[in-house]
Short mmCIF file of C-alpha atoms and ligand atoms in Angstrom, two decimals:
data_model
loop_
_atom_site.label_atom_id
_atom_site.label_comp_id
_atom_site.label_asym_id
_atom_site.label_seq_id
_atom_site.Cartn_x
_atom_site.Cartn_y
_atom_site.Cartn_z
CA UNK A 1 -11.95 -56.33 60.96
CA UNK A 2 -9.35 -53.56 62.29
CA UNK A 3 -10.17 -50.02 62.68
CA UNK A 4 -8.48 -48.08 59.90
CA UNK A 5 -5.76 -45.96 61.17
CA UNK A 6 -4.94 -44.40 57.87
CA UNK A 7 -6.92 -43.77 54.71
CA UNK A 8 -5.80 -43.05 50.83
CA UNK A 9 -7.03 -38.80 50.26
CA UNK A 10 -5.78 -38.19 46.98
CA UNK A 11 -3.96 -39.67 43.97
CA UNK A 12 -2.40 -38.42 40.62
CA UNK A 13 0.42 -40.30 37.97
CA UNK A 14 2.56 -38.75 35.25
CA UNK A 15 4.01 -40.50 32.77
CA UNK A 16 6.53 -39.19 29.48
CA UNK A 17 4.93 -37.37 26.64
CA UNK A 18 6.01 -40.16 24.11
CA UNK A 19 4.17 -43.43 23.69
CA UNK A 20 6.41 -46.23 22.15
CA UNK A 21 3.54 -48.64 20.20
CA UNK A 22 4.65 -52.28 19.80
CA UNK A 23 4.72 -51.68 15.75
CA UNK A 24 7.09 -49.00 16.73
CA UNK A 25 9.31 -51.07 18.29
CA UNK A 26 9.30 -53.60 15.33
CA UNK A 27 9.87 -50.45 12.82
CA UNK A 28 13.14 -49.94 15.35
CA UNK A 29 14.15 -53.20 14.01
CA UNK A 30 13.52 -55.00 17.24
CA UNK A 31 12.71 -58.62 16.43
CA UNK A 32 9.41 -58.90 17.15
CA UNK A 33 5.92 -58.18 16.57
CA UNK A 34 2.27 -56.81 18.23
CA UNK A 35 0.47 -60.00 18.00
CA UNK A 36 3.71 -61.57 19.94
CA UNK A 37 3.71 -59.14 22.76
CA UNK A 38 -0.35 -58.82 22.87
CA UNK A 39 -0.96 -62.35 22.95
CA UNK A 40 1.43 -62.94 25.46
CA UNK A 41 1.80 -59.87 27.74
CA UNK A 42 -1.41 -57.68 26.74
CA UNK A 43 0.55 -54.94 26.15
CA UNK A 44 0.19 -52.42 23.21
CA UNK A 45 1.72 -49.36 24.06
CA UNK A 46 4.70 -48.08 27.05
CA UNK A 47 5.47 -44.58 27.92
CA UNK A 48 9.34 -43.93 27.20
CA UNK A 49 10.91 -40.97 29.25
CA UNK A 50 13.03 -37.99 27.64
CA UNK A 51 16.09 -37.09 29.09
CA UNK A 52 14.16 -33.96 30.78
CA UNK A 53 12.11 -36.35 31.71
CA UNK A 54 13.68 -36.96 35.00
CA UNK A 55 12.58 -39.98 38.12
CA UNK A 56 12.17 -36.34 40.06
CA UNK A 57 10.26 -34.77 37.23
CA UNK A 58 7.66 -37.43 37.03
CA UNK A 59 7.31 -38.15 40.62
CA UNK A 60 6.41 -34.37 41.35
CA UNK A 61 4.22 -34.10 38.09
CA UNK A 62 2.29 -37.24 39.77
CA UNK A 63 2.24 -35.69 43.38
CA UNK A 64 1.23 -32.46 42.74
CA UNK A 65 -2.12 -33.80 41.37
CA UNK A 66 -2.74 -36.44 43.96
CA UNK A 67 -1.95 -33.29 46.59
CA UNK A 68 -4.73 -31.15 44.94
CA UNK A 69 -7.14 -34.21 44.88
CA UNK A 70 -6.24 -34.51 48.75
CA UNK A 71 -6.44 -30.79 48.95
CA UNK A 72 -3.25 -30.10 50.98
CA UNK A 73 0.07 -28.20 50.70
CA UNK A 74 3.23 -28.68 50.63
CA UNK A 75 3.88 -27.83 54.29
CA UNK A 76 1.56 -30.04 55.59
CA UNK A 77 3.27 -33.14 54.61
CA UNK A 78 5.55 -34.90 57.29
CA UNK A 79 6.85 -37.84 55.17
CA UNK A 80 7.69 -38.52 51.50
CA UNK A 81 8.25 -42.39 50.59
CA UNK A 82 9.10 -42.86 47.30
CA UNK A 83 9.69 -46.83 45.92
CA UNK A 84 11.91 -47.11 42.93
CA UNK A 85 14.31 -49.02 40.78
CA UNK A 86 15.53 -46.44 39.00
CA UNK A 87 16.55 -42.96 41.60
CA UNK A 88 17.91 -40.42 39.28
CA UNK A 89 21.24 -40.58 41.24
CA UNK A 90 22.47 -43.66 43.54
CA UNK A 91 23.20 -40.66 46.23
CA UNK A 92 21.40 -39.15 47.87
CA UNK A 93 17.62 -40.29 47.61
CA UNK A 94 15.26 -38.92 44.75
CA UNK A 95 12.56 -38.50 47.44
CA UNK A 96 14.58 -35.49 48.62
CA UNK A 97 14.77 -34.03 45.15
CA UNK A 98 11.11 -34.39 45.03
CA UNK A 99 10.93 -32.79 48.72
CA UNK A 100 12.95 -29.95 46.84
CA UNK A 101 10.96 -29.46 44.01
CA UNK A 102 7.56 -29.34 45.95
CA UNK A 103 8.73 -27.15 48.86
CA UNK A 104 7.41 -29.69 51.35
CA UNK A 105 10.28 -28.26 53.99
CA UNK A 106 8.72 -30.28 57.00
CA UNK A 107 8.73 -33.50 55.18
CA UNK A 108 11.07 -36.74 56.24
CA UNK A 109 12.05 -37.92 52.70
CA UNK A 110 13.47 -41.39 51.33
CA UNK A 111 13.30 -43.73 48.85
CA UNK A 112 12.50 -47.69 49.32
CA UNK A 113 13.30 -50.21 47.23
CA UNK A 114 11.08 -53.22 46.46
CA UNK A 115 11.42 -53.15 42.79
CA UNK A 116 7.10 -53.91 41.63
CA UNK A 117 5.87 -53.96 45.56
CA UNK A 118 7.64 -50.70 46.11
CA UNK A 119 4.27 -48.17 46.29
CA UNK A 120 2.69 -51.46 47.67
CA UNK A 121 5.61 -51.68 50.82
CA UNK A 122 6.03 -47.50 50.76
CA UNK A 123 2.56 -47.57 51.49
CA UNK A 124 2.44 -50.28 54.37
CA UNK A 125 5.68 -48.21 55.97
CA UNK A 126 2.92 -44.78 55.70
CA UNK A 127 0.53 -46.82 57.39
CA UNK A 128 2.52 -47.82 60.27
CA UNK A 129 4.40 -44.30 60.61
CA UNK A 130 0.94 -42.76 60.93
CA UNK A 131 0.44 -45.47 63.69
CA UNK A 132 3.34 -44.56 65.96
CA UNK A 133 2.75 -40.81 65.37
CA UNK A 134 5.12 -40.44 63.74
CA UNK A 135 3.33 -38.87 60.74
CA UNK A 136 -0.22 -37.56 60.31
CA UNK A 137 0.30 -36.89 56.10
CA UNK A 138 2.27 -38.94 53.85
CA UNK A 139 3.01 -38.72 50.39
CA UNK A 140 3.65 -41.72 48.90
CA UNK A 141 4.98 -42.57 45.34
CA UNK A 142 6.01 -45.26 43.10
CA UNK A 143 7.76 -44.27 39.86
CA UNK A 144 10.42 -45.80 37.40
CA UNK A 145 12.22 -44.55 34.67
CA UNK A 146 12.96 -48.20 33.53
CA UNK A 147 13.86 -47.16 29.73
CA UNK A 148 17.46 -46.38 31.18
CA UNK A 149 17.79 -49.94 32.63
CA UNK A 150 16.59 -52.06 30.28
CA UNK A 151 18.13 -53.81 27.41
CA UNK A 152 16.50 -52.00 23.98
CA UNK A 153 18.24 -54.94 21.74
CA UNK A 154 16.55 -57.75 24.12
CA UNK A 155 12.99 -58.81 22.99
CA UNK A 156 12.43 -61.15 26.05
CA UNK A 157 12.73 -58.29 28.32
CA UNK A 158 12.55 -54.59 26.76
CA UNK A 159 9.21 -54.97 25.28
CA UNK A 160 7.85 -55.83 28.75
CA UNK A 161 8.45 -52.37 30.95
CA UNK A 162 7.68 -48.27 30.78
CA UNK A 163 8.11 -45.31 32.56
CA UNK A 164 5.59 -43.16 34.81
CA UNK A 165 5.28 -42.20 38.31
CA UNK A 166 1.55 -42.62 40.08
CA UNK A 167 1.48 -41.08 44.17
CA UNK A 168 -0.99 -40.84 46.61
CA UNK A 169 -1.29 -38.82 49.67
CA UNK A 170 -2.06 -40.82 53.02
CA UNK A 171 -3.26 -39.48 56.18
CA UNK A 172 -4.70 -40.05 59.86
CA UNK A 173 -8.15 -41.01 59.56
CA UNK A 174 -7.95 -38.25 62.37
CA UNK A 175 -7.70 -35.56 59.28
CA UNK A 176 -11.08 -37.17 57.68
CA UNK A 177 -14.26 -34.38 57.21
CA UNK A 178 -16.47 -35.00 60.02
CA UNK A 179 -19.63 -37.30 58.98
CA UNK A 180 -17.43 -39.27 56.55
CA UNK A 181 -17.72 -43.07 57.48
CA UNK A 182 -14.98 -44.75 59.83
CA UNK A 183 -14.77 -47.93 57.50
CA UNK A 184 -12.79 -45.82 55.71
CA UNK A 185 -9.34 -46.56 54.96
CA UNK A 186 -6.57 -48.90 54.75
CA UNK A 187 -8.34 -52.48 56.32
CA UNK A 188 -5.66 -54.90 55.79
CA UNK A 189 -1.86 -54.83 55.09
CA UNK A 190 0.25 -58.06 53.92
CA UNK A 191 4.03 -58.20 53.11
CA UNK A 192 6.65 -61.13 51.78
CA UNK A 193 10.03 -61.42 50.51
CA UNK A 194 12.38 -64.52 49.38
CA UNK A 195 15.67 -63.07 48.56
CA UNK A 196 16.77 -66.55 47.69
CA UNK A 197 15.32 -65.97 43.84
CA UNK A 198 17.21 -62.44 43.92
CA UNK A 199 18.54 -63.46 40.59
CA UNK A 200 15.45 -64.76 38.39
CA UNK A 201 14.62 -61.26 38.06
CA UNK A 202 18.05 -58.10 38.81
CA UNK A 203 20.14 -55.92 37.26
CA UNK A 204 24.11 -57.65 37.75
CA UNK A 205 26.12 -54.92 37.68
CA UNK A 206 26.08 -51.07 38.92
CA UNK A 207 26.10 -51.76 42.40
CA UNK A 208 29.19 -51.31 44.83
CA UNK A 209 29.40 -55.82 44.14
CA UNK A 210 29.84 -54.98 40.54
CA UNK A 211 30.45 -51.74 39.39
CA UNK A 212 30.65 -50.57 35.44
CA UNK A 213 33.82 -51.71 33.71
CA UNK A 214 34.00 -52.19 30.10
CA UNK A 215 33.94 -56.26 30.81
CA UNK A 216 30.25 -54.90 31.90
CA UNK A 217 29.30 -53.10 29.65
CA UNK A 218 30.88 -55.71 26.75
CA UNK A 219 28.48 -58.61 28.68
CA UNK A 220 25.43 -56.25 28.72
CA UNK A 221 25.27 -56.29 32.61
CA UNK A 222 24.01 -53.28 33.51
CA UNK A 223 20.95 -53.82 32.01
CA UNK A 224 18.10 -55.91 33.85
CA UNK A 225 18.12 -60.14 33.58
CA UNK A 226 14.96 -61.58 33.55
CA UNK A 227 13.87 -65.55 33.85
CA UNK A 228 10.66 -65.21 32.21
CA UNK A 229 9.04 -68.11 32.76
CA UNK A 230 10.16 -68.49 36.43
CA UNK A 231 8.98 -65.25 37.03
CA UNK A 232 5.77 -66.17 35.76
CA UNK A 233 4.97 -69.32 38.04
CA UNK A 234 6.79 -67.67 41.28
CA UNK A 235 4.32 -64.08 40.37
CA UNK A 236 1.12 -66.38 39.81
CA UNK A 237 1.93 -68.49 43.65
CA UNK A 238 2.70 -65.13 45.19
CA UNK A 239 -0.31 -63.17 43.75
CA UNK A 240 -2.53 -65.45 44.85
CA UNK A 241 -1.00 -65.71 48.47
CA UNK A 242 -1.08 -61.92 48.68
CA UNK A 243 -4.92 -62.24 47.91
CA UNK A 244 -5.86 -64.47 50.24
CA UNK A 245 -4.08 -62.64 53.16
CA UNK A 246 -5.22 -59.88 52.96
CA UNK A 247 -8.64 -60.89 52.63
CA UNK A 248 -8.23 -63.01 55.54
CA UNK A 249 -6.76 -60.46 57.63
CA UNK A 250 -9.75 -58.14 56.75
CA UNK A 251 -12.38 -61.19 57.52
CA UNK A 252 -13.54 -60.77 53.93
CA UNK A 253 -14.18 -63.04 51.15
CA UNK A 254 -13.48 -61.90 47.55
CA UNK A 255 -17.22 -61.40 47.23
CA UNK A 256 -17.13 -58.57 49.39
CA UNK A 257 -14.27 -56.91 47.11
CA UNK A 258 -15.57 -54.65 44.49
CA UNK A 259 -12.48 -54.02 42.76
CA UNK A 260 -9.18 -55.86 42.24
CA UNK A 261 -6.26 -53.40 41.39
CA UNK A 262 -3.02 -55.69 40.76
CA UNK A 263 0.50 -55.06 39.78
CA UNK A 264 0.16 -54.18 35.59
CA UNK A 265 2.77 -56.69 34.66
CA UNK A 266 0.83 -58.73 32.30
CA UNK A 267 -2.35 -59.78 31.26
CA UNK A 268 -1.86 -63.97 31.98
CA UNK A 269 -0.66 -63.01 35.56
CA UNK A 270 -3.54 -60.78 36.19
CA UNK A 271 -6.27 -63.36 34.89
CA UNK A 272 -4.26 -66.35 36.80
CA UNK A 273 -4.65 -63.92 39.80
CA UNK A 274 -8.35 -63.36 39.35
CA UNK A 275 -9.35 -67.33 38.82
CA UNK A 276 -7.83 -68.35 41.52
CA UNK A 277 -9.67 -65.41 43.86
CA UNK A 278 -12.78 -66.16 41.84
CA UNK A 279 -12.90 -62.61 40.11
CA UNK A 280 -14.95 -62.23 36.95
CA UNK A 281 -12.66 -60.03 35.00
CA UNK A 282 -14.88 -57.36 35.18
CA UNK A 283 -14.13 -56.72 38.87
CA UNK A 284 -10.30 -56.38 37.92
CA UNK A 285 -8.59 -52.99 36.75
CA UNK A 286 -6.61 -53.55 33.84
CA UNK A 287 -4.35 -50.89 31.87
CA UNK A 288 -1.05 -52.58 31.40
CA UNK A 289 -1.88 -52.21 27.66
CA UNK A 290 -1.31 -48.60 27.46
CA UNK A 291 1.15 -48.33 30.49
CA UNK A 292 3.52 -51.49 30.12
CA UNK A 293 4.57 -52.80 33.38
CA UNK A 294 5.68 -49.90 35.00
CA UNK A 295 6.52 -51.34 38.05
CA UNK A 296 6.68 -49.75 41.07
CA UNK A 297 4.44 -47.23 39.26
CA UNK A 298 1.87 -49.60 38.43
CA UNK A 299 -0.37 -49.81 40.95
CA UNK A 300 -0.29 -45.99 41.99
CA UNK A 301 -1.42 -45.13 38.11
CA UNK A 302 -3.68 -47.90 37.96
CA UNK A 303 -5.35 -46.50 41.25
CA UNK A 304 -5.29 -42.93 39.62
CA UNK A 305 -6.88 -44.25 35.91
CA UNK A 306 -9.18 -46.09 37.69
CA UNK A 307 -10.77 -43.25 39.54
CA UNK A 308 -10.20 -40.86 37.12
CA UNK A 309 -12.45 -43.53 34.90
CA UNK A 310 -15.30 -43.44 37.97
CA UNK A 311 -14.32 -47.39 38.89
CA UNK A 312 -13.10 -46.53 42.65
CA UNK A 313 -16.99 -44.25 44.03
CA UNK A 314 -17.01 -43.97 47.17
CA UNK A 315 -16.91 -46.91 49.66
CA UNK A 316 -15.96 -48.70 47.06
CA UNK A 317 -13.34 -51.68 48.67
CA UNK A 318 -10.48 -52.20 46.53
CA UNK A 319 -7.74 -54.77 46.77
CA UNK A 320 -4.64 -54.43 45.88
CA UNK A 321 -1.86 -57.40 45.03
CA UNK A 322 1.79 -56.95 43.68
CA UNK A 323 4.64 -59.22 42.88
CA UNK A 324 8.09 -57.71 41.68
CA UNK A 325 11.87 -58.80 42.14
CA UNK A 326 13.80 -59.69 44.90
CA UNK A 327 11.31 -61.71 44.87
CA UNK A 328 8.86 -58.98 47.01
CA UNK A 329 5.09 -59.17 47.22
CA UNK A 330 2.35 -58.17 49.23
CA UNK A 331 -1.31 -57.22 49.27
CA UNK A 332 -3.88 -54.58 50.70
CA UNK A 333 -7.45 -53.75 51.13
CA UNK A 334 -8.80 -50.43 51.37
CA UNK A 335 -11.82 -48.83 51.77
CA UNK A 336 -12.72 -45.71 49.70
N1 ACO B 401 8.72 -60.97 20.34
C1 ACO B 401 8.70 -62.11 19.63
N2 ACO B 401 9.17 -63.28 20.11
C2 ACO B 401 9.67 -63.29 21.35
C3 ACO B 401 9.72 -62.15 22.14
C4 ACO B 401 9.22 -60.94 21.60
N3 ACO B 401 9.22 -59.78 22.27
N4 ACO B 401 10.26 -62.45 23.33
C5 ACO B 401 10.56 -63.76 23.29
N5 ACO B 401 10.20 -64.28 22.09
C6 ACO B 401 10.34 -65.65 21.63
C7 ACO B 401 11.40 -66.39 22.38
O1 ACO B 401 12.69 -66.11 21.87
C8 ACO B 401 10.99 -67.82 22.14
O2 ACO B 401 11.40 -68.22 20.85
P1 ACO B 401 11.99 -69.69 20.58
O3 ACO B 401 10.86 -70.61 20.93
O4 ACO B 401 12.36 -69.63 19.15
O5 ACO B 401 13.15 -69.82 21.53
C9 ACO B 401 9.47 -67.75 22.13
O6 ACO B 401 9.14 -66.38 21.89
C10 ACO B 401 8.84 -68.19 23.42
O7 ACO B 401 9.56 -67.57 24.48
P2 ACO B 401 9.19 -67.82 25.97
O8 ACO B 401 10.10 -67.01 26.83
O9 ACO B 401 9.09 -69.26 26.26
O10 ACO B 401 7.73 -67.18 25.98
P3 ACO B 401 6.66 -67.18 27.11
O11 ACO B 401 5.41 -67.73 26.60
O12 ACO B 401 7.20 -67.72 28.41
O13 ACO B 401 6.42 -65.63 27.32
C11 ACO B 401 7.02 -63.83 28.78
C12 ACO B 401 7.49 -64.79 27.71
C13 ACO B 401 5.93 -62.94 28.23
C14 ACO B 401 8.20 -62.98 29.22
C15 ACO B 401 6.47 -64.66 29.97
O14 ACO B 401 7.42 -65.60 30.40
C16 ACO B 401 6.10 -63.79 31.12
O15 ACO B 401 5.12 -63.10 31.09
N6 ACO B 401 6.89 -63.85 32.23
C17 ACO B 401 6.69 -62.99 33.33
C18 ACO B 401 7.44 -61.75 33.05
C19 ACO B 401 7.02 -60.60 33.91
O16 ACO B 401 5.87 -60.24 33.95
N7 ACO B 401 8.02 -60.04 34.58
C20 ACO B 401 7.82 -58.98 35.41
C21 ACO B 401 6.99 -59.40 36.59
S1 ACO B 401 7.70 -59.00 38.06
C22 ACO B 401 7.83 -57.43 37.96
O17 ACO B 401 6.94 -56.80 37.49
C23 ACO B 401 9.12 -56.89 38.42
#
């Protein structure tokens, strides 16, 4: 097993003050229903974002709690990496905005984009720029504001996604208290992409390829495409790679794991995920049923529920597994 190089300090999420229920969809006159999208996706609620309720809005909301958990300033941090979907302008990056907005004047700042792996890859790039020296502290967020790009009239997809930001602050394991153990931190890192599937899961148009036109907007592509059932057998193979290498890398077995925190897309994904690792259920965070799949966001909240719920004591070791588009995915184990 490698000597962590860089643990996880602190970590915080924000999401919009308004929780869209799946009844309240229905009442919208969305065809479709709560046992539908339960049985199917396990979710019951999403968080929908106001217009105030901006990518940068959320992102800080989310740091500046997972900055007081870590109990640092602004100053101190050298690098903001923020994976998104959805920056609150195409130019320049939102993790500048949120550089801005915290006062965190040293900081390098940019966004990455790995659509569900994005906090997943934003943290592997914190990892290695704390390697080179590059960077001792690292802030590190995933958030989406996915109500803007997704289609509100298409059940297949709109039903599936919400909006929230989670963040976490990595450092050196150099910046550790004295006395704390040196198992601590990040103990494996494992990353994949196939763009040749770019289009089971994208958003056609609003790109330089295909910018907005009215023959866009009249064929709804602007909004995000989705081949659901693809999606579903290419996220089940990919999850369960991303398991196994990262337990492999770390010499473990998934006995040794103590808690499973995967990308919140949906419930069937999640338990296809555990089986194959052999997790009883009860080893696996779930809360896609309050968040929705929030993407990029999903794993940074689900880290920040799940300790705010007492599931991640210390030295607890945590996995972590995500699949999003492109197709992107990637895994992690980490030490607490
Ligand atoms: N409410 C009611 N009925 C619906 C809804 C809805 N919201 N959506 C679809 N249906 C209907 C379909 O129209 C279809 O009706 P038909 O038989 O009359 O044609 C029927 O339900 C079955 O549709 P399927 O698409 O075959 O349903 P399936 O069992 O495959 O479930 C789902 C669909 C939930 C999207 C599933 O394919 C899935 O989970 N895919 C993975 C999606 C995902 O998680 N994507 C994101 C992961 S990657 C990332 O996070 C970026």
């Amino acid at each position: 097993m490698k000597r962590p190089i860089a643990y996880i300090a602190g970590t915080g999420y924000a999401v919009p003050r308004r929780a869209v229920t799946n009844d309240d969809l229905a009442a919208q006159g969305l065809e479709t229903n709560d046992a539908w999208i339960r049985d199917r996706t396990g979710i019951g609620q999403r968080y929908v974002s106001a217009p105030d309720e901006t990518l940068t809005v959320l992102s800080t909301n989310a740091a500046r709690l997972a900055m007081a958990e870590a109990g640092i300033t602004a100053s101190e941090i050298d690098l903001i990496v923020l994976g998104t979907a959805t920056p609150d302008h195409l130019l320049p990056a939102t993790a500048v905005e949120v550089q801005a907005a915290l006062g965190a004047g040293r900081a390098m700042a940019f966004d990455l984009g790995a659509a569900c792996s994005g906090w997943l890859y934003s943290a592997q790039v914190a990892e290695g720029m704390i390697a080179t020296g590059m960077a001792e502290t690292v802030l590190v967020i995933g958030a989406e504001v996915l109500s803007t790009i997704v289609d509100w009239t298409d059940r297949n997809t709109c039903v599936l996604f919400g909006d929230g930001a989670g963040a976490t602050i990595i450092r050196h394991v150099r910046t550790l208290p004295r006395g704390e153990s040196r198992e601590r931190g990040i103990l494996s890192s494992y990353g994949r992409s196939d763009g040749n599937l770019y289009d089971l899961l994208w958003r056609p148009a609003g790109g330089v390829a295909e910018p907005f036109s009215d023959a866009v907007y009249a064929a709804r592509r602007q909004y995000v495409r989705m081949e659901g059932r693809e999606v579903f057998k290419h996220a089940v193979r990919s999850m369960a790679d991303a398991v196994d290498r990262a337990l492999d890398m770390a010499k473990l077995t998934p006995a040794d794991v103590d808690l499973m925190i995967p990308h919140q897309a949906n419930t069937r994904i999640i338990e296809a995920t555990a089986k194959h690792a052999g997790f009883d259920m009860s080893r696996v965070f779930v809360n896609v049923d309050r968040f929705g799949n929030t993407s990029a966001a999903s794993i940074p909240i689900a880290l920040a529920d799940a300790r705010q719920q007492g599931r991640v004591p210390e030295g607890t070791l945590v996995l972590f597994a995500a699949f999003g588009a492109g197709f992107t995915w990637g895994s992690m184990v980490v030490r607490f």
